[in-house]
């Protein structure tokens, strides 16, 4: 391994390669997107730039010259190697705290094992296999999964076009291209590899298939849900990553403040979740953090005197001291049937993952009216629309409002990366088109993320919640039962101290923790 500048020069001469010093090299966000970060760290290498269709890569170890084919498949380009001092490459990689953490994990004894749900026919995958496996495309799939875990991705998307295959990661709710597009001729092999891991039918290509597999890394189990969908160009795949155990310690200390709830909203929500009985509803689109909010509520009110039971589809995270039941519709275990059974187990507090039908809604309402505290979610755009959803389900409106303690509608906005955060300016046109005062920039400093190693060049790292909450008091209950106009309901909500989603989003912009682009993406401009 190259350790000094002189060693690097000698090896460059020996192998007939150019030499680069890199003492003052800066890894920009554009370069960062050219190569998976985990690959840079595992093999101590850096992308230096693109010349035509050639990617210039600095190496510290000449033995990696034998494995350039793997990198070429990953980046979709021919690779031109140059030699550089190891200490200079490592200095660039250690610029951020996150890269040091990944470096420690990548250089530790890394072993992970694929297994099916029945824990049989285990398939071992370790770091040496990522380099030495005979098939480059098998290595590509395995390395893509490893890279997705390192980048905190929630989903891996494999999308098929007419002449190429694109692999994308969903990170903090946004899709990013993970690598350069792959030639279409490799598509069948990639999808087949995923099907084998998920125990799906390789020969069936005309109908959707759903499967799952598990991945073990140093004793930690990560669950992957796989969905295969036929399209006009071939089969697409989406792999959902459910890391149930990595956040177990995090959830023991998780509370609503950690998620981003603050001020009067935090105070009011904490009061509602400590009521002796009733229903607390959380609403929002898919991926808006509703389940995580319910977990935080349960964590805050959990004690040794109460029995808490949840029924979910699927169980996303494991909570200590809580009885958690997964839905299994193939076996007939639906939300409604499971909820009926739960009530016979003498619970004090119940969490229902989602209300999808009239039966589940009616049982949940009756549970709330008969002395249970019920937490649940429903899909709606805001707290007012929730009422319409339940009316359309055909539930008794009087019973519904009698059981209801409060409704929370929420969204998630990305946080500006703290490592590369810098001030920016917004034009008058941008502010006015977003419904904001044109002179807002005089009293508020706006920020953006430049893009760095810590945020993988995106300028964002992590997300926080914005929310609105309707407290159901006597006036609101009366207005709902009398089916008054929405404008009257909103007026009553404002009188009770409610702050709407857009107002909560603008508050985050004023605090300098997110951007105008983010709040416009998740809330309507008023």
XYZ file of C-alpha atoms in Angstrom:
526
model
C 0.000 0.000 0.000
C 1.249 3.448 -0.893
C 2.058 5.482 2.220
C 4.280 8.325 1.085
C 4.575 10.687 -1.838
C 7.863 9.051 -2.890
C 6.252 5.588 -2.822
C 3.427 6.831 -5.019
C 5.868 8.299 -7.543
C 7.891 5.066 -7.646
C 4.820 2.910 -8.204
C 3.498 5.290 -10.841
C 6.766 4.872 -12.751
C 6.755 1.106 -12.188
C 3.228 0.656 -13.601
C 3.527 3.321 -16.283
C 0.823 5.520 -14.755
C 0.616 9.312 -14.293
C 1.220 10.757 -10.811
C -0.938 13.345 -9.016
C -0.009 14.946 -5.700
C -3.564 15.945 -4.547
C -2.211 17.889 -1.561
C -4.665 20.731 -2.238
C -7.360 18.772 -4.077
C -11.017 19.612 -3.263
C -13.740 17.005 -3.871
C -16.667 19.005 -5.297
C -20.305 17.940 -5.345
C -20.115 17.282 -9.119
C -17.184 14.901 -8.685
C -18.857 13.255 -5.702
C -21.762 12.193 -7.913
C -19.438 10.332 -10.301
C -18.594 7.432 -7.974
C -20.249 5.659 -4.997
C -18.852 7.087 -1.770
C -18.531 3.655 -0.143
C -16.294 2.566 -3.053
C -14.008 5.584 -2.538
C -13.662 4.788 1.147
C -13.261 1.009 0.856
C -10.594 1.246 -1.828
C -9.009 4.634 -0.997
C -9.593 6.240 -4.373
C -11.017 9.505 -5.733
C -12.632 10.678 -8.976
C -10.623 13.549 -10.446
C -12.758 14.434 -13.448
C -14.133 13.322 -16.803
C -12.279 13.535 -20.103
C -14.590 12.517 -22.933
C -15.974 9.150 -21.853
C -13.022 8.498 -19.543
C -13.249 8.881 -15.767
C -9.931 9.848 -14.206
C -9.486 8.048 -10.861
C -6.673 8.466 -8.319
C -5.610 5.209 -6.630
C -3.415 4.601 -3.604
C -3.051 0.839 -4.090
C -1.844 -0.588 -7.439
C -3.499 -3.967 -6.695
C -6.847 -2.280 -7.389
C -5.870 -2.129 -11.051
C -7.135 -5.727 -11.254
C -10.627 -4.637 -10.180
C -11.255 -1.673 -12.432
C -13.920 -3.650 -14.325
C -16.185 -3.465 -11.250
C -15.793 0.303 -11.098
C -16.417 0.648 -14.837
C -19.734 -1.220 -14.446
C -20.687 0.991 -11.492
C -19.919 4.311 -13.153
C -20.786 3.348 -16.732
C -17.512 4.771 -18.130
C -14.032 3.663 -19.017
C -11.682 4.338 -16.084
C -8.217 5.868 -16.446
C -6.126 5.312 -13.263
C -3.459 7.605 -11.835
C -1.335 7.082 -8.702
C -1.533 9.417 -5.696
C -0.267 9.364 -2.080
C -2.567 7.453 0.249
C -2.325 10.119 2.950
C -3.573 12.817 0.566
C -6.535 10.737 -0.620
C -7.481 9.897 2.977
C -7.259 13.569 3.934
C -9.921 14.414 1.345
C -12.111 11.514 2.481
C -11.858 12.524 6.133
C -13.105 16.069 5.564
C -16.499 15.298 7.082
C -17.639 13.502 10.222
C -19.927 11.209 8.235
C -17.104 9.984 6.028
C -15.049 9.099 9.115
C -17.963 7.067 10.455
C -18.385 5.233 7.165
C -14.622 4.647 7.010
C -14.635 3.015 10.439
C -17.496 0.710 9.484
C -16.129 -0.106 6.047
C -12.708 -1.068 7.393
C -14.082 -3.112 10.297
C -14.907 -6.819 10.020
C -17.788 -6.396 7.585
C -19.901 -9.484 7.039
C -23.489 -9.660 6.015
C -25.756 -12.553 5.163
C -28.796 -12.791 2.930
C -31.524 -15.080 4.173
C -35.124 -15.774 3.345
C -37.970 -15.296 5.783
C -37.705 -18.889 7.039
C -34.023 -18.344 7.926
C -32.974 -21.207 5.609
C -30.586 -21.332 2.643
C -28.472 -18.472 3.953
C -26.231 -16.745 1.434
C -23.085 -15.105 2.790
C -21.957 -11.759 1.417
C -18.778 -10.158 2.754
C -16.472 -7.372 1.634
C -14.082 -9.715 -0.168
C -16.940 -11.083 -2.236
C -17.889 -7.582 -3.347
C -14.508 -7.514 -5.075
C -13.826 -11.146 -5.963
C -17.179 -12.604 -7.048
C -16.943 -14.008 -10.564
C -19.945 -12.107 -11.947
C -19.612 -8.315 -12.262
C -23.400 -7.909 -12.304
C -23.860 -9.898 -9.090
C -21.197 -7.646 -7.564
C -23.082 -4.646 -8.944
C -26.347 -5.605 -7.196
C -24.594 -6.433 -3.920
C -22.539 -3.232 -3.963
C -25.633 -1.162 -4.849
C -27.425 -2.482 -1.758
C -24.375 -1.770 0.411
C -24.083 1.730 -1.041
C -27.800 2.391 -0.431
C -27.403 1.476 3.246
C -24.413 3.779 3.619
C -26.285 6.671 1.991
C -29.339 6.241 4.309
C -31.614 5.407 1.360
C -35.161 4.254 2.086
C -35.736 2.731 -1.371
C -33.741 1.455 -4.341
C -35.434 2.004 -7.725
C -34.358 0.017 -10.793
C -36.052 1.625 -13.809
C -35.939 0.228 -17.329
C -35.895 2.444 -20.426
C -35.651 1.600 -24.125
C -31.863 1.305 -24.200
C -30.669 1.541 -20.609
C -31.334 0.715 -16.966
C -31.285 3.482 -14.330
C -30.638 2.794 -10.650
C -31.844 5.441 -8.206
C -31.885 5.899 -4.418
C -34.622 7.650 -2.478
C -32.827 9.658 0.198
C -34.743 11.989 2.522
C -37.798 11.506 0.330
C -36.132 12.517 -2.960
C -34.875 10.303 -5.806
C -31.206 10.576 -6.827
C -29.462 8.719 -9.610
C -27.092 6.291 -7.910
C -24.779 5.791 -10.896
C -24.533 6.248 -14.622
C -27.188 4.345 -16.639
C -26.374 0.702 -17.379
C -26.655 -0.887 -20.821
C -30.046 -2.528 -21.424
C -28.470 -5.915 -22.198
C -27.675 -6.337 -18.472
C -31.293 -5.745 -17.402
C -32.459 -9.383 -17.260
C -29.456 -10.460 -15.185
C -29.956 -7.657 -12.641
C -33.681 -8.372 -12.198
C -33.030 -12.126 -12.035
C -30.478 -11.600 -9.257
C -33.052 -9.645 -7.239
C -35.694 -12.314 -7.879
C -33.358 -15.076 -6.681
C -32.641 -13.150 -3.483
C -36.397 -12.638 -2.949
C -37.400 -16.216 -3.916
C -39.582 -15.024 -6.793
C -40.350 -16.752 -10.089
C -37.548 -15.934 -12.543
C -39.534 -17.204 -15.540
C -42.617 -15.052 -14.836
C -42.253 -11.650 -16.460
C -45.845 -10.690 -17.285
C -47.425 -10.053 -13.875
C -46.299 -8.098 -10.780
C -44.484 -10.027 -8.049
C -43.828 -9.097 -4.424
C -41.186 -10.673 -2.214
C -38.772 -10.017 0.574
C -35.333 -10.948 1.875
C -33.268 -10.212 4.940
C -29.754 -8.935 5.276
C -27.602 -9.492 8.357
C -24.761 -7.094 9.080
C -22.788 -7.799 12.248
C -25.843 -9.284 13.965
C -28.262 -6.554 12.843
C -31.219 -7.650 10.718
C -32.381 -5.438 7.865
C -35.592 -6.341 6.065
C -35.989 -5.648 2.343
C -39.381 -5.622 0.605
C -39.202 -6.195 -3.144
C -41.792 -5.304 -5.784
C -41.332 -6.313 -9.424
C -43.566 -4.597 -12.008
C -43.692 -5.301 -15.778
C -43.446 -2.203 -18.006
C -43.338 -1.644 -21.775
C -39.514 -1.838 -21.731
C -39.163 -4.748 -19.282
C -39.473 -5.290 -15.555
C -38.877 -2.519 -13.002
C -37.964 -3.236 -9.385
C -38.312 -1.244 -6.183
C -36.569 -2.425 -3.015
C -37.864 -0.884 0.225
C -35.295 -0.877 3.049
C -36.750 -1.447 6.530
C -33.934 -1.238 9.054
C -35.944 -2.319 12.095
C -33.115 -2.693 14.590
C -30.639 0.054 13.742
C -32.986 2.641 15.224
C -34.079 0.631 18.262
C -31.792 2.592 20.577
C -32.811 5.804 18.826
C -36.497 5.112 19.396
C -36.008 4.509 23.125
C -34.964 8.163 23.390
C -37.240 9.407 20.608
C -39.792 12.042 21.472
C -41.901 14.525 19.544
C -39.357 17.312 19.981
C -36.696 15.199 18.231
C -38.966 14.911 15.186
C -39.320 18.703 14.938
C -42.531 19.447 16.848
C -42.108 22.638 18.842
C -43.866 25.554 20.495
C -47.597 25.517 21.118
C -48.093 22.571 18.769
C -45.780 20.389 20.856
C -47.508 21.443 24.070
C -51.001 20.772 22.700
C -50.078 17.425 21.135
C -48.481 16.189 24.344
C -51.632 17.105 26.215
C -53.855 15.233 23.746
C -51.806 12.008 23.768
C -52.019 11.889 27.568
C -55.823 11.893 27.638
C -57.286 8.767 29.341
C -59.221 7.696 26.221
C -60.266 8.886 22.781
C -58.749 8.922 19.287
C -55.667 10.743 17.987
C -55.451 10.871 14.180
C -52.327 11.618 12.150
C -52.802 12.322 8.450
C -50.660 13.071 5.435
C -49.484 11.510 2.155
C -47.394 8.350 1.895
C -43.892 8.910 3.252
C -44.765 11.925 5.384
C -43.622 10.313 8.657
C -47.045 9.510 10.121
C -45.989 6.145 11.593
C -42.820 7.631 13.086
C -44.917 10.316 14.796
C -47.162 7.619 16.292
C -44.087 5.724 17.517
C -42.852 8.917 19.178
C -46.267 9.390 20.845
C -46.188 5.824 22.188
C -42.611 6.243 23.406
C -43.555 9.402 25.336
C -46.554 7.838 27.113
C -45.179 4.324 27.609
C -45.051 3.110 31.223
C -45.121 -0.134 33.184
C -48.785 0.254 34.183
C -50.337 0.276 30.687
C -50.486 -2.386 28.004
C -49.852 -1.055 24.509
C -50.697 -3.117 21.404
C -50.084 -2.085 17.789
C -51.328 -3.578 14.524
C -49.341 -2.485 11.485
C -48.697 -3.221 7.806
C -45.817 -3.858 8.020
C -44.182 -3.506 11.453
C -41.561 -0.934 10.473
C -39.625 -0.655 13.739
C -39.516 -2.767 16.856
C -40.469 -1.054 20.110
C -39.442 -2.616 23.415
C -42.279 -3.313 25.819
C -44.942 -2.955 23.112
C -46.910 -5.858 21.596
C -46.705 -5.441 17.808
C -48.841 -7.414 15.339
C -48.132 -7.511 11.577
C -51.012 -7.586 9.078
C -51.224 -10.731 6.936
C -54.080 -10.352 4.472
C -53.208 -13.614 2.674
C -53.969 -15.459 5.905
C -57.024 -13.325 6.659
C -55.440 -11.095 9.324
C -56.791 -7.677 8.343
C -56.836 -4.472 10.377
C -60.481 -5.023 11.319
C -60.041 -8.665 12.342
C -56.820 -7.958 14.212
C -58.359 -4.986 16.009
C -61.280 -7.134 17.222
C -58.784 -9.633 18.636
C -56.686 -6.904 20.237
C -59.665 -5.694 22.257
C -59.909 -9.130 23.894
C -56.312 -8.780 25.135
C -57.184 -6.001 27.578
C -55.096 -3.143 26.094
C -54.959 0.359 27.523
C -53.604 2.007 24.390
C -53.903 0.844 20.798
C -52.130 1.888 17.625
C -53.780 1.015 14.304
C -51.355 1.470 11.416
C -53.973 2.818 9.018
C -57.756 3.094 8.705
C -58.629 1.894 5.199
C -62.231 0.738 5.424
C -65.519 1.251 7.255
C -65.156 -1.819 9.510
C -61.772 -0.707 10.845
C -63.032 2.863 11.330
C -66.113 1.772 13.272
C -64.175 -0.612 15.539
C -61.513 2.055 16.229
C -64.200 4.623 17.109
C -65.988 2.187 19.418
C -62.666 1.366 21.091
C -62.019 5.059 21.711
C -65.522 5.509 23.139
C -65.171 2.536 25.505
C -62.127 3.677 27.434
C -59.162 3.021 25.114
C -56.702 5.582 23.796
C -56.449 4.891 20.047
C -53.680 6.189 17.762
C -54.117 5.785 14.018
C -53.444 7.272 10.598
C -55.601 8.043 7.574
C -54.726 9.445 4.155
C -55.948 13.029 3.720
C -54.425 16.360 2.692
C -55.166 18.329 5.857
C -57.006 18.163 9.164
C -60.309 19.361 7.671
C -60.279 16.749 4.883
C -60.032 13.992 7.495
C -63.615 14.656 8.533
C -64.801 14.197 4.954
C -62.913 10.902 4.669
C -64.739 9.439 7.671
C -68.099 10.758 6.457
C -67.512 9.004 3.119
C -66.728 5.781 4.973
C -70.256 5.894 6.357
C -69.412 6.107 10.071
C -71.776 7.737 12.535
C -70.663 11.373 12.642
C -71.751 11.958 16.241
C -69.791 8.950 17.519
C -66.778 9.975 15.449
C -66.525 13.506 16.831
C -67.293 12.258 20.358
C -64.299 9.892 20.152
C -61.928 12.356 18.458
C -59.392 14.172 20.656
C -57.256 15.764 17.954
C -56.078 15.559 14.344
C -52.499 16.200 13.198
C -51.625 16.757 9.521
C -47.928 16.682 8.720
C -45.265 16.785 6.013
C -41.505 16.302 5.988
C -39.061 18.920 4.677
C -35.361 18.342 4.077
C -32.842 20.092 6.315
C -29.968 22.091 4.869
C -26.683 20.236 5.412
C -24.893 21.779 8.394
C -21.452 21.020 6.889
C -21.883 23.083 3.724
C -24.600 25.546 4.751
C -24.089 29.037 3.324
C -26.166 32.238 2.993
C -28.016 32.867 -0.252
C -30.353 35.489 -1.692
C -33.863 35.116 -3.088
C -35.205 37.431 -5.763
C -38.331 39.514 -5.325
C -39.994 37.417 -8.033
C -39.227 34.181 -6.190
C -40.695 35.517 -2.943
C -43.830 37.004 -4.504
C -44.555 33.893 -6.588
C -44.351 31.910 -3.338
C -46.881 34.172 -1.619
C -44.272 35.808 0.626
C -43.571 39.530 1.174
C -41.125 40.922 -1.368
C -39.075 42.592 1.394
C -38.761 39.423 3.519
C -35.088 39.181 2.604
C -34.383 42.367 4.565
C -35.343 40.774 7.868
C -34.459 37.109 7.207
C -31.191 35.487 6.135
C -31.842 32.627 3.687
C -29.517 29.627 3.422
C -28.700 26.827 1.024
C -26.390 23.794 0.972
C -23.399 24.014 -1.341
C -22.963 20.205 -1.544
C -20.245 18.222 0.220
C -19.142 14.711 1.174
C -21.420 14.658 4.234
C -24.587 15.210 2.160
C -23.340 13.377 -0.956
C -23.416 16.592 -2.935
C -27.161 17.243 -2.443
C -26.987 20.189 -0.036
C -29.486 18.484 2.292
C -29.082 16.010 5.127
C -31.964 14.728 7.241
C -35.576 15.863 7.482
C -37.801 17.583 10.009
C -41.558 17.681 10.444
C -43.966 20.532 9.772
C -47.496 20.063 11.072
C -50.886 21.544 11.835
C -53.175 20.319 14.607
C -56.906 20.611 15.106
C -57.918 20.394 18.765
C -61.442 19.025 18.909
C -63.226 21.116 21.542
C -66.993 21.499 22.065
C -67.355 24.285 19.482
C -65.537 22.265 16.814
C -67.574 19.138 17.618
C -70.830 21.077 17.276
C -69.741 22.576 13.947
C -68.816 19.138 12.557
C -72.085 17.520 13.655
C -74.052 20.382 12.109
C -71.998 20.000 8.902
C -71.097 23.674 8.760
C -68.992 25.142 5.958
C -65.253 24.485 5.825
C -64.536 28.215 6.216
C -66.368 28.198 9.577
C -64.403 25.169 10.744
C -61.139 26.894 9.814
C -62.185 30.024 11.713
C -62.908 27.950 14.821
C -59.568 26.182 14.424
C -57.709 29.487 14.225
C -59.499 30.722 17.362
C -58.278 27.625 19.193
C -54.678 28.514 18.240
C -54.134 26.321 15.171
C -51.271 27.193 12.795
C -51.700 25.889 9.243
C -49.126 23.790 7.369
C -47.975 26.642 5.137
C -47.390 28.866 8.162
C -45.354 26.107 9.818
C -43.296 25.690 6.638
C -42.560 29.424 6.367
C -41.474 29.398 10.023
C -38.849 26.745 9.171
C -37.674 28.915 6.268
C -37.342 31.912 8.598
C -35.327 29.788 11.029
C -32.855 29.028 8.242
C -33.162 25.250 8.502
C -34.697 24.592 5.063
C -35.108 26.248 1.674
C -37.907 27.965 -0.248
C -37.779 25.160 -2.827
C -38.500 22.582 -0.109
C -41.474 24.335 1.463
C -43.031 25.010 -1.961
C -42.666 21.336 -2.802
C -44.655 20.046 0.195
C -47.203 22.823 0.909
C -49.671 24.795 -1.189
C -48.835 28.441 -1.869
C -51.477 30.651 -0.274
